[in-house]
Rosetta silent file (secondary structure, phi, psi, omega in degrees, C-alpha in Angstrom):
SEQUENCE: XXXXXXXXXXXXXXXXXXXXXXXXXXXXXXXXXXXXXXXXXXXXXXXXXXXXXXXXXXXXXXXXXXXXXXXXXXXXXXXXXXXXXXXXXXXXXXX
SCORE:     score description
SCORE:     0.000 S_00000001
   1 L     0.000  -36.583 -177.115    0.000    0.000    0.000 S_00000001
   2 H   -65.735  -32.442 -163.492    2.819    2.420    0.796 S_00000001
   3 H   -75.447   -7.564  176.572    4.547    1.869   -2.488 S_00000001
   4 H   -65.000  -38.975 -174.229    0.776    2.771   -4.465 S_00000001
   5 H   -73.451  -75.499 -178.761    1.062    5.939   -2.195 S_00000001
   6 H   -17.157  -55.776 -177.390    4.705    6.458   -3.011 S_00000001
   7 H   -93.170    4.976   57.734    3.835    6.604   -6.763 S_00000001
   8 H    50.918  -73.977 -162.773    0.455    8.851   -5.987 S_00000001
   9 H   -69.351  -37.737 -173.676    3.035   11.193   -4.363 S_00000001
  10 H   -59.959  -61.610 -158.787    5.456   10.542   -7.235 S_00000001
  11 H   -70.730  -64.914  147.935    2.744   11.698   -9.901 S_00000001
  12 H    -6.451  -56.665 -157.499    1.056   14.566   -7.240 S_00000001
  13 H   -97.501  -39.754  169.594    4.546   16.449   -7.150 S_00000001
  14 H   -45.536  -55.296 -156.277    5.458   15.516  -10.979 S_00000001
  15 H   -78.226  -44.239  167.750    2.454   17.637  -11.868 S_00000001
  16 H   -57.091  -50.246  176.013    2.959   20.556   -9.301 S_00000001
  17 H   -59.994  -63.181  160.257    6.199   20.985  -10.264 S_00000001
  18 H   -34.768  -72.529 -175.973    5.421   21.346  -13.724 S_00000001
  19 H   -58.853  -28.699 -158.219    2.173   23.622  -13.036 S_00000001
  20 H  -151.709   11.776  178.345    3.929   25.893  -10.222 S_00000001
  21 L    66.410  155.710 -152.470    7.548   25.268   -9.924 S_00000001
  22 L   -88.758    3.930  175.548    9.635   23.593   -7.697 S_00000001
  23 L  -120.701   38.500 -170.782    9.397   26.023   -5.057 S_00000001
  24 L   -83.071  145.807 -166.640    5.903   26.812   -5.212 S_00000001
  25 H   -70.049  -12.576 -165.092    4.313   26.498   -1.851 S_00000001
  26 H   -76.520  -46.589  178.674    1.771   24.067   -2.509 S_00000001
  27 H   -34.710  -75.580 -165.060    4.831   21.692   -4.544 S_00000001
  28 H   -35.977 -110.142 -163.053    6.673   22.208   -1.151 S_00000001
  29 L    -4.694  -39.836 -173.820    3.802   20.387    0.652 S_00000001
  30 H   -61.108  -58.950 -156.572    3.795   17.643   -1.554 S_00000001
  31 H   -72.042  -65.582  122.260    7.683   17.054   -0.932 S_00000001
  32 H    41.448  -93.289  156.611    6.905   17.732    2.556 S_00000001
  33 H   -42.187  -55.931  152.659    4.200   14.999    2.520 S_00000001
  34 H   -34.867  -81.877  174.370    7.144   12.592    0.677 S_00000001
  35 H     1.404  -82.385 -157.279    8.956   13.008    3.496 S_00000001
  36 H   -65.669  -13.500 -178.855    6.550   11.672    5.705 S_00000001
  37 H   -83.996   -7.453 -160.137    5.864    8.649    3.405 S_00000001
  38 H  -109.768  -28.105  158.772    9.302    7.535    3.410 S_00000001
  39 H   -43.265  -44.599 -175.574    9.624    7.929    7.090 S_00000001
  40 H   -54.515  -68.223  171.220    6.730    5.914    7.448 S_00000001
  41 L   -67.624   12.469  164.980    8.723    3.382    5.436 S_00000001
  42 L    74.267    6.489  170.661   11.374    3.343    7.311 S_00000001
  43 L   -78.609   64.849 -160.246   13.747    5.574    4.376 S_00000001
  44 L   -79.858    5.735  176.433   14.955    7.685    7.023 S_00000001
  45 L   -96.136  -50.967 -172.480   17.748    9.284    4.245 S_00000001
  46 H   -73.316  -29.596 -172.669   15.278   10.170    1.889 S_00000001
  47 H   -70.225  -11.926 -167.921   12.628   11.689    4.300 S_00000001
  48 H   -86.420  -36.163 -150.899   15.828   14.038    5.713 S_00000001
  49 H   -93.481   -4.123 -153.910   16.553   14.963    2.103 S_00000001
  50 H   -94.962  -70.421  171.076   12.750   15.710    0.958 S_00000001
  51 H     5.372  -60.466 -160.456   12.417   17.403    4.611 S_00000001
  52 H   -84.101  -67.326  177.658   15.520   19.465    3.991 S_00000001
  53 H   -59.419  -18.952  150.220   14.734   20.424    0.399 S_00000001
  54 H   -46.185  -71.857  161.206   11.137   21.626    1.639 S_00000001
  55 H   -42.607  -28.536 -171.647   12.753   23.811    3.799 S_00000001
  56 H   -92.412  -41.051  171.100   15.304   25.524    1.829 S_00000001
  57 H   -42.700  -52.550  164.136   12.369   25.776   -0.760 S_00000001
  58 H   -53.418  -39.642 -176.002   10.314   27.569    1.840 S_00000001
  59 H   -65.916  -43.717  178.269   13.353   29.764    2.790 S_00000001
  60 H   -71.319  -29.049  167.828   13.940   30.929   -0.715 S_00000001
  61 H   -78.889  -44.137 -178.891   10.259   31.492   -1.603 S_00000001
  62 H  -109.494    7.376 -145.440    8.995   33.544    1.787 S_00000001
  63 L    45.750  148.751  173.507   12.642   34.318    3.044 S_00000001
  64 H   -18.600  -68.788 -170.811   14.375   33.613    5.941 S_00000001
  65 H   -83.813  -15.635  148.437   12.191   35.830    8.211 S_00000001
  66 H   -69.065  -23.196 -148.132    9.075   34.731    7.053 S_00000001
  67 H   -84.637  -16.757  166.386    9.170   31.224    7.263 S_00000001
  68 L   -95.588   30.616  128.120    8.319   31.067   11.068 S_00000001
  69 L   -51.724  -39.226 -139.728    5.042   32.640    9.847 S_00000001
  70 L  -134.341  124.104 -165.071    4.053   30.072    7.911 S_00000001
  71 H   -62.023  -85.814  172.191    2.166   27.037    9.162 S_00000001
  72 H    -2.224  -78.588 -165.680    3.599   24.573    6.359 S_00000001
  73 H   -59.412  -35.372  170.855    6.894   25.549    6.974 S_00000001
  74 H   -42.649  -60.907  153.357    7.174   24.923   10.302 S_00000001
  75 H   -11.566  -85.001  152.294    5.291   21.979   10.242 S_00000001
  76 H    -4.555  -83.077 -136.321    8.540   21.006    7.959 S_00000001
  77 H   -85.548  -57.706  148.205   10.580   22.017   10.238 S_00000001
  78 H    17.348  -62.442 -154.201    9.108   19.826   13.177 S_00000001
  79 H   -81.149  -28.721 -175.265    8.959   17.122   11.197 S_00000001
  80 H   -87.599   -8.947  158.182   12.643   17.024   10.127 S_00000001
  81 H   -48.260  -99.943  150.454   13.708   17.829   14.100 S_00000001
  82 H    61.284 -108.545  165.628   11.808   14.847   14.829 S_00000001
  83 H   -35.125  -77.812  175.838   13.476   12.944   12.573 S_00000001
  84 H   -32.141  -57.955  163.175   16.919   14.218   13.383 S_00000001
  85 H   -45.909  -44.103  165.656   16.050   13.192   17.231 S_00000001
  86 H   -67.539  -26.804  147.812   15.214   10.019   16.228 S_00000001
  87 H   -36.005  -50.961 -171.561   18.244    9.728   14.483 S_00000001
  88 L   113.197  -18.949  169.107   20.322   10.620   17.338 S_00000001
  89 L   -98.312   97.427 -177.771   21.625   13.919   16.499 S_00000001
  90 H   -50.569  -76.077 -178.856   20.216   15.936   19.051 S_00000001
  91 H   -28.254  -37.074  177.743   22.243   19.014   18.711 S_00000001
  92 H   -80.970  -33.779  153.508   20.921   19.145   15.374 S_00000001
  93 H   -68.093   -5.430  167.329   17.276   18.985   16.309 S_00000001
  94 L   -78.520  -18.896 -163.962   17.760   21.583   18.453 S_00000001
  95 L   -90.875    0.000    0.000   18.625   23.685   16.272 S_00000001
């Protein structure tokens, strides 16, 4: 079932990207969303990279000092602290 969602997500973000660019905010959700599928699945490399590239997407689209404004991004940013904690690098989730 995850990998039907996986290509869903694949297709979802194909199409966003295309329609709105990759750093459009809604795309960012999608990748975002990826994340959370590959966490789910136990890809704990890929959800830090989709995580990470949400975020920088967000930074570059609302700037730096918006982005702790913005529900999404945060959200992001949560989710790859999280992650990072679960990981074991603390310091870095702290951050």
């Amino acid at each position: 079932m995850l990998d039907e969602a996986e290509k869903m997500y694949q297709r979802a973000l194909q199409g966003k990207e295309k329609a709105w660019g990759t750093d459009h905010t809604s795309t960012l959700g999608t990748v975002t969303n990826f994340g959370l599928l590959y966490k789910s699945q136990g890809k704990l490399d890929e959800a830090e990279k989709m995580y990470r590239r949400a975020l920088q997407g967000y930074e570059k689209t609302l700037g730096l000092e918006n982005v702790a404004r913005c529900q999404p991004a945060l959200t992001t940013i949560r989710n790859l602290g999280d992650l990072l904690a679960a990981q074991g690098h603390l310091d870095e989730a702290r951050e």
